[in-house]
Coordinates of C-alpha atoms and ligand atoms in Angstrom, one line a residue:
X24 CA 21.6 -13.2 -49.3
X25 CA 24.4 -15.1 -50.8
X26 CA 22.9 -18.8 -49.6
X27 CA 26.1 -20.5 -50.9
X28 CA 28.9 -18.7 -52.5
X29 CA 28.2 -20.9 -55.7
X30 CA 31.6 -20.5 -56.7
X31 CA 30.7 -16.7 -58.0
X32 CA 28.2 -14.1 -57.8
X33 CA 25.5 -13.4 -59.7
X34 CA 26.0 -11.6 -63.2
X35 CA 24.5 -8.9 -64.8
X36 CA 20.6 -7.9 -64.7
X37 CA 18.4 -8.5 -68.1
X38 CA 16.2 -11.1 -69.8
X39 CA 13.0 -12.0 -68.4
X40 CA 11.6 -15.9 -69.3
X41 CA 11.4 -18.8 -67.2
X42 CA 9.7 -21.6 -67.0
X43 CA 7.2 -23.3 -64.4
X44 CA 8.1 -26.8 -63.3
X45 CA 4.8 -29.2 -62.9
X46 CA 4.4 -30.3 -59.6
X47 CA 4.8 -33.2 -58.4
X48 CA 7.8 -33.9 -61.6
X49 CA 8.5 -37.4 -62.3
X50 CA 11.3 -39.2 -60.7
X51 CA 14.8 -38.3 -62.0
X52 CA 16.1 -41.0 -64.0
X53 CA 19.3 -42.5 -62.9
X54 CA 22.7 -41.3 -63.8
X55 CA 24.6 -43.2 -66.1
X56 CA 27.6 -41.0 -66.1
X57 CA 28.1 -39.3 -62.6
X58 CA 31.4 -38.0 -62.0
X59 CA 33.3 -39.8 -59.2
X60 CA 34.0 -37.3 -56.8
X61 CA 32.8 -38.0 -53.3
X62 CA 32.8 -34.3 -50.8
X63 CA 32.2 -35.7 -47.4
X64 CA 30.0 -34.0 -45.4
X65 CA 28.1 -35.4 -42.2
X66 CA 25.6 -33.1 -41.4
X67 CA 23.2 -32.6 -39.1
X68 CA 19.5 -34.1 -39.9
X69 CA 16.4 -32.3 -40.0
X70 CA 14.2 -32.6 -37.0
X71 CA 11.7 -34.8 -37.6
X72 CA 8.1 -33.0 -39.0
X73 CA 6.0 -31.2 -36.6
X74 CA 2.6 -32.7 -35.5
X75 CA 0.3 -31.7 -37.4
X76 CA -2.5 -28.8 -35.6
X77 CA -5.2 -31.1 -36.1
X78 CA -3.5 -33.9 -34.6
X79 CA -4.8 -36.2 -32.1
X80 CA -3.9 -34.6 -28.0
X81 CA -5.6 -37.7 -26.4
X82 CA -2.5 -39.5 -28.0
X83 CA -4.6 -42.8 -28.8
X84 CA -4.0 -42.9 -32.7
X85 CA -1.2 -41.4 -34.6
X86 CA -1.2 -37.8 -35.7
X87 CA -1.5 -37.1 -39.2
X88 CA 1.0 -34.7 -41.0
X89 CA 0.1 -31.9 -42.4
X90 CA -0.3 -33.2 -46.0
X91 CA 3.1 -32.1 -47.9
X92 CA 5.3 -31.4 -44.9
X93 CA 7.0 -34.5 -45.1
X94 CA 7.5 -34.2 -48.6
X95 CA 9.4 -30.5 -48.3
X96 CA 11.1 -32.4 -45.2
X97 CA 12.8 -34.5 -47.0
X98 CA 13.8 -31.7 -49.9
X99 CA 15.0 -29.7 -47.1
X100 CA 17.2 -32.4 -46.0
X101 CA 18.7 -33.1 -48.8
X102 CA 19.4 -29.4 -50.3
X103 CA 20.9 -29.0 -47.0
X104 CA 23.3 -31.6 -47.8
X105 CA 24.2 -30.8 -51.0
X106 CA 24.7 -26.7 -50.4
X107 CA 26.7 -28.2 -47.8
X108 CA 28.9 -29.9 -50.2
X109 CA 27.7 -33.6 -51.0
X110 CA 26.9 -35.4 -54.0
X111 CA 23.3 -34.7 -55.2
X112 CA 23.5 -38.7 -56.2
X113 CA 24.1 -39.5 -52.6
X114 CA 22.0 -37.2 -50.7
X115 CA 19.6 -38.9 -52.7
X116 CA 20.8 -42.9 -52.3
X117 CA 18.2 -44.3 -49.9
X118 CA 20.9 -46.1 -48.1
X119 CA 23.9 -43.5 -48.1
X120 CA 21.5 -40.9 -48.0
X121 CA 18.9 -39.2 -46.5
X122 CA 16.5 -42.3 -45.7
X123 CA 13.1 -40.2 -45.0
X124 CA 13.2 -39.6 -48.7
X125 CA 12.6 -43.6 -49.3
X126 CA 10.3 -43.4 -46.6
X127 CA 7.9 -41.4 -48.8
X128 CA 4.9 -42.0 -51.3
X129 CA 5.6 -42.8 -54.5
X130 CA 3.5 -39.3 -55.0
X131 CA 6.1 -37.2 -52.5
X132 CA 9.1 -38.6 -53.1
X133 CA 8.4 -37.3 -56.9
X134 CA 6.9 -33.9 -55.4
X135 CA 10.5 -33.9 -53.2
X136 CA 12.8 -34.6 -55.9
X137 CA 10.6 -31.9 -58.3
X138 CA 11.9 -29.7 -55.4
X139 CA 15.1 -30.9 -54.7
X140 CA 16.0 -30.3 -58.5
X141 CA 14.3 -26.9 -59.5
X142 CA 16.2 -25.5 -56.4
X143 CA 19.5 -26.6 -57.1
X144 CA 18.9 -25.9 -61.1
X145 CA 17.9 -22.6 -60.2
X146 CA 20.4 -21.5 -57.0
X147 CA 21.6 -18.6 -58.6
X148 CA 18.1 -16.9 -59.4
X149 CA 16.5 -18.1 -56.0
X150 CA 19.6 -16.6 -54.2
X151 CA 19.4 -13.6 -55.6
X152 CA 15.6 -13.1 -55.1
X153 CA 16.5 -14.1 -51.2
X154 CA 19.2 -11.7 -51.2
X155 CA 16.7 -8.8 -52.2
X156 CA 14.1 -9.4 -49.7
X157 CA 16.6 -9.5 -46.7
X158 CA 18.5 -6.7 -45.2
X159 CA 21.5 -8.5 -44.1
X160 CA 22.8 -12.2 -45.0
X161 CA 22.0 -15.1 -42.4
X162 CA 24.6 -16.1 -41.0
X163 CA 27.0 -19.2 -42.1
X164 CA 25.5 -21.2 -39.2
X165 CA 22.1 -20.7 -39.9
X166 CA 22.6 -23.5 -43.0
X167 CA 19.3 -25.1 -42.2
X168 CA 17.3 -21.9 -42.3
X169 CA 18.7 -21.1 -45.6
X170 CA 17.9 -24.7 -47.1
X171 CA 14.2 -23.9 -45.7
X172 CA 14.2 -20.5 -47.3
X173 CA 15.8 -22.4 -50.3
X174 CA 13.3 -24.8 -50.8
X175 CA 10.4 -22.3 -50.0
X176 CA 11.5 -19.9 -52.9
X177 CA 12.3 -22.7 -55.2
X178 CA 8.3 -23.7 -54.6
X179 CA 7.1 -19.8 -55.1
X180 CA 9.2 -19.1 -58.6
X181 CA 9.2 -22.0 -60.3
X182 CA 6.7 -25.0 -59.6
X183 CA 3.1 -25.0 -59.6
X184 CA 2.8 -25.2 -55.4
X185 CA -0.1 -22.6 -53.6
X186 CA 2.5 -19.6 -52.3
X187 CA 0.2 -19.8 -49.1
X188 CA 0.9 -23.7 -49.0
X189 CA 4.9 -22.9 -49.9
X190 CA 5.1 -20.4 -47.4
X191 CA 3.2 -22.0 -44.2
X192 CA 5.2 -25.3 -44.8
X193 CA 8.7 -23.7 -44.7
X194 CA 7.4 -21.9 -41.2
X195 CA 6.2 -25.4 -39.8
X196 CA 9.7 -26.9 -40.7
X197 CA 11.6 -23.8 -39.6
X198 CA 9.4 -24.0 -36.0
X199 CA 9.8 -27.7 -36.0
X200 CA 13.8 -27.7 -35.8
X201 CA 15.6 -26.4 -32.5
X202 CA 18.1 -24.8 -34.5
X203 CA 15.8 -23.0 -37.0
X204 CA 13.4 -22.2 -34.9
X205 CA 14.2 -18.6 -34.2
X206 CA 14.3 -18.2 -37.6
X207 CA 10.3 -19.0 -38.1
X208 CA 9.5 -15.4 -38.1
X209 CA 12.0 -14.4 -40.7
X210 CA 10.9 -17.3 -43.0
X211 CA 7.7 -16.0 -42.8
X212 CA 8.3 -12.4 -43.4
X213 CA 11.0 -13.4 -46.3
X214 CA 8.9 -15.9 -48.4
X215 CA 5.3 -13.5 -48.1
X216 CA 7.0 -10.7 -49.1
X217 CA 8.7 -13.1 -52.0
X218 CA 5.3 -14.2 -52.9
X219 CA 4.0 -10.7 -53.4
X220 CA 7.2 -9.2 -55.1
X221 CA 7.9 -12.7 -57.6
X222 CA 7.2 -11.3 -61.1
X223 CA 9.0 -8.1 -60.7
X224 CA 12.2 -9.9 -58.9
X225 CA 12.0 -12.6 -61.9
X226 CA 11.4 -10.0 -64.6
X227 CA 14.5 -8.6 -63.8
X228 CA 17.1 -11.4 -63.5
X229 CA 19.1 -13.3 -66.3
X230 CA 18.1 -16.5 -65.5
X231 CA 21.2 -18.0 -67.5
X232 CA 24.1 -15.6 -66.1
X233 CA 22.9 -16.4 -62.3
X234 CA 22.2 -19.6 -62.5
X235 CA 25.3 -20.4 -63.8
X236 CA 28.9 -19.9 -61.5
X237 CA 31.0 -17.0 -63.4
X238 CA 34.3 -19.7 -63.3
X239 CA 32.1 -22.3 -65.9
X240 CA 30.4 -19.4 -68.2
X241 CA 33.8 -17.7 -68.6
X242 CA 35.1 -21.0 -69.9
X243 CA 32.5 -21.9 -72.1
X244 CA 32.3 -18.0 -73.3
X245 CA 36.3 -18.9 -74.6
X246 CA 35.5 -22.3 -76.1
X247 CA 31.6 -21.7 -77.3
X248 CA 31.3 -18.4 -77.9
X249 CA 29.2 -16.4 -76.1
X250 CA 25.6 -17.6 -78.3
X251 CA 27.4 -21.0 -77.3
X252 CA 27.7 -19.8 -73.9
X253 CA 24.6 -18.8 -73.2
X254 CA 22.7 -21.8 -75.2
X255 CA 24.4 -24.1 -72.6
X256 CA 23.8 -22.3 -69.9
X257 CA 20.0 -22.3 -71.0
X258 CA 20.2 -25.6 -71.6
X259 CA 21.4 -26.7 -68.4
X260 CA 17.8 -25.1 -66.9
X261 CA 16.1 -27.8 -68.6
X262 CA 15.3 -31.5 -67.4
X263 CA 17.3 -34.0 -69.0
X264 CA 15.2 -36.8 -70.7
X265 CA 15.2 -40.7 -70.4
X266 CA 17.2 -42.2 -72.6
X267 CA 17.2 -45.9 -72.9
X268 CA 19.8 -48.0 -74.9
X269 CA 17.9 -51.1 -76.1
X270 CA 19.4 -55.0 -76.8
X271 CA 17.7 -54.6 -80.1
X272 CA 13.9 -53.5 -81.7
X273 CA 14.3 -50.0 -81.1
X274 CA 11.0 -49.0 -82.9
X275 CA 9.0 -51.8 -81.2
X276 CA 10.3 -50.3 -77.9
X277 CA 9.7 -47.0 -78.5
X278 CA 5.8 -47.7 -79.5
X279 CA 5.7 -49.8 -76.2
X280 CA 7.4 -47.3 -74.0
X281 CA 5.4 -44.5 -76.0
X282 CA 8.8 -43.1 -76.9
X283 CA 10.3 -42.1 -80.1
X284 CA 13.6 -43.6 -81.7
X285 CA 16.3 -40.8 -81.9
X286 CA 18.5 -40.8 -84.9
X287 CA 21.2 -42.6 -83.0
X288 CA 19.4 -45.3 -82.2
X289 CA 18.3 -44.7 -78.9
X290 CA 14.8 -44.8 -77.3
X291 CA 13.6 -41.8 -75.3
X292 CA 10.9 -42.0 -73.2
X293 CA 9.1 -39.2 -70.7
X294 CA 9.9 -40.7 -67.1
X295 CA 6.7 -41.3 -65.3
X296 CA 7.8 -43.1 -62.4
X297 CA 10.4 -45.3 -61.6
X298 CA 11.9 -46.6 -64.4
X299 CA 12.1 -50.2 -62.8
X300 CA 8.4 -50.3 -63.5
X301 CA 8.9 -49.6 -67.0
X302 CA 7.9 -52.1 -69.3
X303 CA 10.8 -54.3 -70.5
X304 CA 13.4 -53.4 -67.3
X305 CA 12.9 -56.9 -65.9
X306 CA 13.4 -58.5 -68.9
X307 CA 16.5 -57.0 -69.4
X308 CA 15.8 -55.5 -72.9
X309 CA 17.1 -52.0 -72.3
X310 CA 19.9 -50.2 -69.8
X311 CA 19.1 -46.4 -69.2
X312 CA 21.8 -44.2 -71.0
X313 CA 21.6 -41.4 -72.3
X314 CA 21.5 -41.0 -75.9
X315 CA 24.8 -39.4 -76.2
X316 CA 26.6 -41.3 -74.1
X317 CA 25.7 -44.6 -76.1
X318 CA 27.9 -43.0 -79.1
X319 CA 31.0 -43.7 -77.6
X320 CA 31.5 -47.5 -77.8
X321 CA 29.8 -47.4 -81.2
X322 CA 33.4 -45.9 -82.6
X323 CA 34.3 -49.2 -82.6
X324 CA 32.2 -50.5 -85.5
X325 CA 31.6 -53.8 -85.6
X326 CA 32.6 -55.4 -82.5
X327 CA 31.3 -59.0 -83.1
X328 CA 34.7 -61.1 -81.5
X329 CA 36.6 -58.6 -80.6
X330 CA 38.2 -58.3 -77.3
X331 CA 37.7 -54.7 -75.9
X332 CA 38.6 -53.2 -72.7
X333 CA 36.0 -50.5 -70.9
X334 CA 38.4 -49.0 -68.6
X335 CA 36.5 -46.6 -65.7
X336 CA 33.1 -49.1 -66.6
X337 CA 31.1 -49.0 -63.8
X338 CA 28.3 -48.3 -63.6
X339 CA 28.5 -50.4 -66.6
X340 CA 26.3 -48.3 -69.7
X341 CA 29.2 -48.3 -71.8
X342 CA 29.7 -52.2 -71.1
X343 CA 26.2 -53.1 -72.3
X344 CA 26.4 -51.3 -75.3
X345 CA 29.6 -53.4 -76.0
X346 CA 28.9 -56.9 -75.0
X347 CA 25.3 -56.1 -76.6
X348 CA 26.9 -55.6 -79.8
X349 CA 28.9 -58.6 -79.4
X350 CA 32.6 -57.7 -77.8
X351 CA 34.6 -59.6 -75.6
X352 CA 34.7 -57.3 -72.9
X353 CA 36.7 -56.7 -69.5
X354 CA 35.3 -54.1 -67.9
X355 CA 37.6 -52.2 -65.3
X356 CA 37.1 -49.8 -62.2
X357 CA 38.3 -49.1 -58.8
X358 CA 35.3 -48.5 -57.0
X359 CA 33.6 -51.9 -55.3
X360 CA 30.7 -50.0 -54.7
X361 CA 29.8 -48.8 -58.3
X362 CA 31.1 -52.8 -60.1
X363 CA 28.7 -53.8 -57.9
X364 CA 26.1 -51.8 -60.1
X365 CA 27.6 -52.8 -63.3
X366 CA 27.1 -56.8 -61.9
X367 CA 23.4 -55.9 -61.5
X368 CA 23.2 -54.2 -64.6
X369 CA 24.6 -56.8 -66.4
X370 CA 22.8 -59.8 -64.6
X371 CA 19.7 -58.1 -65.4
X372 CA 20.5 -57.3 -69.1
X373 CA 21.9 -61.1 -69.5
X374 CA 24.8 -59.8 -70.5
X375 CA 28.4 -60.8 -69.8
X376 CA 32.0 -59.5 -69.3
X377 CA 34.9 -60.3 -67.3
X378 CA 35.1 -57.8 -64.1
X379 CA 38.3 -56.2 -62.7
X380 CA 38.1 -53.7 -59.7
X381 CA 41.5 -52.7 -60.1
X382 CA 43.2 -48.7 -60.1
X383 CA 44.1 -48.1 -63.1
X384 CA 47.5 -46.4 -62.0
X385 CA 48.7 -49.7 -61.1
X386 CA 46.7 -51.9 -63.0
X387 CA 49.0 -54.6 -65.5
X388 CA 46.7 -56.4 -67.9
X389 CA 48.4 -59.6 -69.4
X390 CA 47.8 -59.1 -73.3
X391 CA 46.9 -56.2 -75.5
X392 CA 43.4 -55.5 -76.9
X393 CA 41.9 -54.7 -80.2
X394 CA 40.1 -51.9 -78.7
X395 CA 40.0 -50.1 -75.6
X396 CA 37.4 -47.6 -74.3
X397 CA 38.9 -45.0 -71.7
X398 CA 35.5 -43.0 -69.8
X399 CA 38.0 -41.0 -68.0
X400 CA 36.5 -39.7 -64.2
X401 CA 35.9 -36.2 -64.9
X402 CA 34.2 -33.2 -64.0
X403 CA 31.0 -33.9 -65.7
X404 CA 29.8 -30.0 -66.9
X405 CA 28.2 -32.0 -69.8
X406 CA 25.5 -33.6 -67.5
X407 CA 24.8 -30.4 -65.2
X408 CA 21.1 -31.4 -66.5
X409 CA 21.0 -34.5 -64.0
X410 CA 23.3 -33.2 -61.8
X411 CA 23.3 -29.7 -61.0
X412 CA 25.0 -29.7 -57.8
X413 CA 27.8 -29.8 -60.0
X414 CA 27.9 -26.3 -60.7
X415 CA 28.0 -25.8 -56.8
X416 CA 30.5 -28.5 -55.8
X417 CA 33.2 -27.9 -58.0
X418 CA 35.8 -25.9 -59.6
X419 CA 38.7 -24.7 -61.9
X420 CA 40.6 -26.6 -59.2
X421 CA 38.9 -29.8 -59.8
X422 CA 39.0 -29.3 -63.7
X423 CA 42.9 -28.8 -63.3
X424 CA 43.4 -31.8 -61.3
X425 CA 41.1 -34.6 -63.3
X426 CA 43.2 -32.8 -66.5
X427 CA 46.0 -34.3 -64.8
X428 CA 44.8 -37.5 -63.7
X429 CA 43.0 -38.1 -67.3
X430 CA 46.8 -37.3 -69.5
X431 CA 47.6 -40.3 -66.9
X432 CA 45.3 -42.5 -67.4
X433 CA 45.3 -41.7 -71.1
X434 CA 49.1 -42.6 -71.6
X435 CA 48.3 -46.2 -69.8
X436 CA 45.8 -47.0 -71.6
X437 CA 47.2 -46.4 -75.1
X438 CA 50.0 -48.8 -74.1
X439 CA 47.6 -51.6 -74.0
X440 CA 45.6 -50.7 -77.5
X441 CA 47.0 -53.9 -80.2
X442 CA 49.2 -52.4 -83.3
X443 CA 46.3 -51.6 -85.8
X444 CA 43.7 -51.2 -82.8
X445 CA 41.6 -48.7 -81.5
X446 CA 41.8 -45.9 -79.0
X447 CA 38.5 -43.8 -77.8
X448 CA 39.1 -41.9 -75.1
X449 CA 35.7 -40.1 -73.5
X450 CA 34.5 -37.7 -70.9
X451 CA 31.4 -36.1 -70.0
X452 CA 32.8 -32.4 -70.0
X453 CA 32.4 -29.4 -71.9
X454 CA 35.6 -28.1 -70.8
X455 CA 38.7 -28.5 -73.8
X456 CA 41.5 -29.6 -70.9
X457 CA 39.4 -32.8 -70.5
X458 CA 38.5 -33.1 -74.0
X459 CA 40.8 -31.4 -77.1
X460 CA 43.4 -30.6 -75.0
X461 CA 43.8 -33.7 -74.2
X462 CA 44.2 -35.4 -77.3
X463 CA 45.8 -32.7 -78.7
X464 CA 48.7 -33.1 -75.9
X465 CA 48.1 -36.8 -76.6
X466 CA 49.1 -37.3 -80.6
X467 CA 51.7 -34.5 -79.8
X468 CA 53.3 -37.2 -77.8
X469 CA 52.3 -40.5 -79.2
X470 CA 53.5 -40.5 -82.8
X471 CA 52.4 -44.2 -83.3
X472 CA 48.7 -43.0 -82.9
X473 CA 46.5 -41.5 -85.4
X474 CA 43.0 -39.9 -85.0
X475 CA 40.6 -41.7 -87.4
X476 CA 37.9 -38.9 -87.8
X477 CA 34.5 -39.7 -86.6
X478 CA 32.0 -39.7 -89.7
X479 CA 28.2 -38.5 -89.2
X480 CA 26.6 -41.4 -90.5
X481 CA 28.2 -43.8 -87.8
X482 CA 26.0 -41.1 -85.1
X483 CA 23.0 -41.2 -86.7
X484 CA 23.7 -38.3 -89.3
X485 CA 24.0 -35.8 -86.6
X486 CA 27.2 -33.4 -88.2
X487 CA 26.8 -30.5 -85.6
X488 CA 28.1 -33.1 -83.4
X489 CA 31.3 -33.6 -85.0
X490 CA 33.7 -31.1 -84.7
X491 CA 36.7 -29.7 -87.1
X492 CA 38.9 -32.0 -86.1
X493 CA 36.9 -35.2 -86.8
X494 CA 36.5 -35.8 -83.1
X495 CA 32.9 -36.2 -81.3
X496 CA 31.7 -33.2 -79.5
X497 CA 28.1 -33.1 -78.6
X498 CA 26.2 -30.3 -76.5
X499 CA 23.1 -30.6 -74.8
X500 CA 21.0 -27.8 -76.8
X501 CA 21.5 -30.4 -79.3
X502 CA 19.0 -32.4 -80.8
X503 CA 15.6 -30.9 -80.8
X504 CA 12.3 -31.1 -78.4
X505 CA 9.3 -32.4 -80.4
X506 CA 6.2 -32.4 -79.0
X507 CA 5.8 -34.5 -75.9
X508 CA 9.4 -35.9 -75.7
X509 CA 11.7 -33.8 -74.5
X510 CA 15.4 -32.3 -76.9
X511 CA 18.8 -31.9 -75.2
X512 CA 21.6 -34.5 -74.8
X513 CA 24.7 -34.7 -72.2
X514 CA 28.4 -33.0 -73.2
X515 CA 30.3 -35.1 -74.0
X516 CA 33.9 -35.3 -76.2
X517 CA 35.2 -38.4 -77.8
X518 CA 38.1 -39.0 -79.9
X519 CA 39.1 -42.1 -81.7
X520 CA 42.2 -43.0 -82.7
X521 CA 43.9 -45.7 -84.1
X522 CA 47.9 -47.4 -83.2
X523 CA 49.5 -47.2 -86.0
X524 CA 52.7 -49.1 -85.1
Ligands
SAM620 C1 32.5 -41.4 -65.9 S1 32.4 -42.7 -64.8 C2 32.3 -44.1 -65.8 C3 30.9 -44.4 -66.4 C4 30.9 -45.7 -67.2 N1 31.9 -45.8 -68.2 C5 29.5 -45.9 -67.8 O1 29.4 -45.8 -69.0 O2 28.6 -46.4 -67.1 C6 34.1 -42.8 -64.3 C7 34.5 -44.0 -63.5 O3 35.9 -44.0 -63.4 C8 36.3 -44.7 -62.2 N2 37.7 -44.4 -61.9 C9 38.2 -43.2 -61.5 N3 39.5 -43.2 -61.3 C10 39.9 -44.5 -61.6 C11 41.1 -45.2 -61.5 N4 42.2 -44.6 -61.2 N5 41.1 -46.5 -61.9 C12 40.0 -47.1 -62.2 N6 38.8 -46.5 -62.2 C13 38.7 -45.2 -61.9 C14 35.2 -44.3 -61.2 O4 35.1 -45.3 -60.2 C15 34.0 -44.2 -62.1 O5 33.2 -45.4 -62.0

């Protein structure tokens, strides 16, 4: 049953392996490095969860819910929305989003979001196991039936959830909704006859071909290789850690967090919870970043009285690492919504810079700078850890066009870099248009800039991170697991490069 085209079918049959997800997983830490596209989509809600059997029929006191429904509920919801077409990031928002999901227990909404990722992570496999137990495809209308069946399968291959207690939930919430409801006895039938057949359907896939759209693993087969290939697409089935960039004390944090410091400086932590109960958020002694994403502003060197622009700042990670380490920083972005973030951020960090909402496409700053930081929107394949919808929500298409919009952006804001300043231009990507290409097509046409290579000992020693070009090119199988903190880091590409004249 192809649930969502996924931009592809699935590719060849092979390797076994897979992992088990503990459920409930902890809360997904927030993104500090989202790509900026918004898909509408206005779908319909979920009915609200059935009454539960045992439920009060005198109707003095208020039914209880079966224990869990509201929990898959809510996952259902929001996998709807997303196969659908919207942003992971704001299906989940409890004010743009679905709002039962803030509605839950600290306990469900982790148990919802455990589901919400492993099924998304994982669309390619649990569509092809779907596909093998039905004889024809539902039909494109039938989208809530599929998030059920979605969310049911995700609980039977991959998290720790009773296939009984998977199974009978999906059929409650399949019953429950007017829509769905003729689609109860399928559910059932589908998801029992999944729970028998599992370990023969999983032994047979290749969980990194499906799970990744044929468009993205062709590309990274003709940049990586295809042992670089396949280690990103194996990479991407992983949960991405928390990564904290602290004010200062990094070791003192770590021991207090129970954390380890990372070469680069950055604290990692294993989420438990909401980070704003973490020790230290209140305080305003660390911004949650992850640990490649701090490197960066740190091409700058020493920034103490230097006036440096952020340019596409919000939600403002890149900002605090710069006025932490002492710049004078403006920090510009078009979107009202996300400077209002970096305001918080910053407010709660004690930090300062001088906002701008303002498009860069018509933005005219007065005077020059001695450095300035371009995060370029982009397509952000380099954090399909955090955000897998990514992988279902975009394209070559959009890849082509942010290519475009980037060479733009790029060309503006070398005009405002000071003779004998500094240039880094960023993305999240993996892909070379957004990255290499870029600055290739960049010095090709700005003679007055040259790259100054990016040395391993400014990124914590790290050389595999560095590519032949001297430019910054990290990949998230780097950096390895140890035991009890999780490995990996966010793709990302940064060059640095210094006007000349
Ligand atoms: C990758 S995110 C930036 C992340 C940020 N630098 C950080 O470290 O937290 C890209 C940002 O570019 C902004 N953006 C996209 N197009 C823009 C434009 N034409 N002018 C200004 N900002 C833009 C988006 O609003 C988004 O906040």
């Amino acid at each position: 049953m192809p649930v969502r085209p996924a931009r592809g079918a699935p590719g060849p049959v092979a390797q076994p392996a897979r992992r088990r997800t503990k459920a409930p997983g902890a809360a997904a830490p927030p993104a500090t490095d989202p790509g900026d596209e918004r898909r509408p989509l206005a779908r319909r809600r979920l009915a609200a969860p059935p009454r539960s059997a045992n439920a009060s029929r005198s109707g003095g006191s208020r039914p209880a819910l079966k224990p869990g429904l509201p929990a898959r509920a809510a996952a259902v919801a929001i996998v709807d929305a997303v196969l659908g077409g919207r942003q992971l990031d704001a299906a989940l928002d409890p004010v743009e989003g679905d709002s039962r999901i803030g509605a839950l227990p600290e306990r469900d909404r982790a148990l919802a979001r455990a589901i919400v990722g492993v099924s998304l992570r994982r669309i390619g496999q649990i569509e092809d196991a779907l596909g093998r137990m039905m004889a024809r495809p539902l039909p494109q209308k039938a989208h809530l039936a599929r998030a059920i069946l979605v969310v049911g399968a995700a609980q039977l291959l991959f998290l720790d959830v009773p296939d009984h207690a998977a199974v009978s939930l999906a059929v409650d919430l399949a019953r429950a909704d007017r829509q769905a409801t003729h689609h109860a006895n399928l559910v059932n039938g589908v998801l029992r006859r999944l729970a028998r057949e599992k370990s023969f359907v999983l032994a047979e896939q290749d969980e990194t071909r499906l799970n990744t759209p044929p468009w993205l693993y062709a590309r990274w087969q003709a940049a990586y290789g295809e042992d670089g290939a396949a280690a990103l697409a194996a990479a991407h089935l992983q949960e991405a850690a928390l990564d904290l960039g602290v004010k200062a004390d990094a070791a003192t944090w770590a021991e207090r967090l129970g954390g380890r410091v990372l070469p680069t400086g950055a604290v990692r932590v294993t989420p438990r919870g909401p980070v704003e109960r973490l020790d230290g958020y209140l305080e305003g002694a660390w911004w949650v970043q992850d640990a490649a994403a701090a490197l960066p502003p740190r091409l700058f060197g020493d920034v103490r009285g230097k006036r440096i622009a952020d340019l596409c700042a919000a939600p403002g990670g890149k900002t605090a690492a710069l006025a932490a380490a002492g710049a004078t920083v403006t920090a510009v972005d078009q979107s009202a919504a996300r400077l209002a973030r970096l305001r918080e951020n910053l407010a709660r960090l004690r930090l300062e810079a001088e906002i701008v909402e303002a498009d860069l496409r018509t933005w005219a700053p007065e005077t020059t700078f001695d450095g300035v930081l371009l995060d370029a929107p982009c397509s952000a394949t380099g954090t399909l850890r955090r955000h897998p919808d990514i992988a279902l929500t975009k394209g070559p298409e959009d890849v082509a066009g942010l290519a475009v919009l980037q060479a733009d952006l790029l060309a503006r804001a070398a005009a405002w870099v000071a003779p004998g300043g500094l240039l880094v231009y960023c993305t999240c990507s993996l892909e070379r248009d957004e990255g290499e290409d870029q600055i290739a097509a960049f010095l090709a046409s700005h003679p007055d800039f040259a790259r100054v290579p990016v040395e391993a000992a400014e990124i914590g020693g790290i050389a595999d991170a560095i590519n032949a070009d001297g430019d910054l090119r990290t990949l998230p199988f780097q950096i390895a697991e140890t035991e009890g903190s999780r490995g990996g880091w966010d793709g990302f590409f940064a060059a640095r490069l210094r006007r000349t004249s």
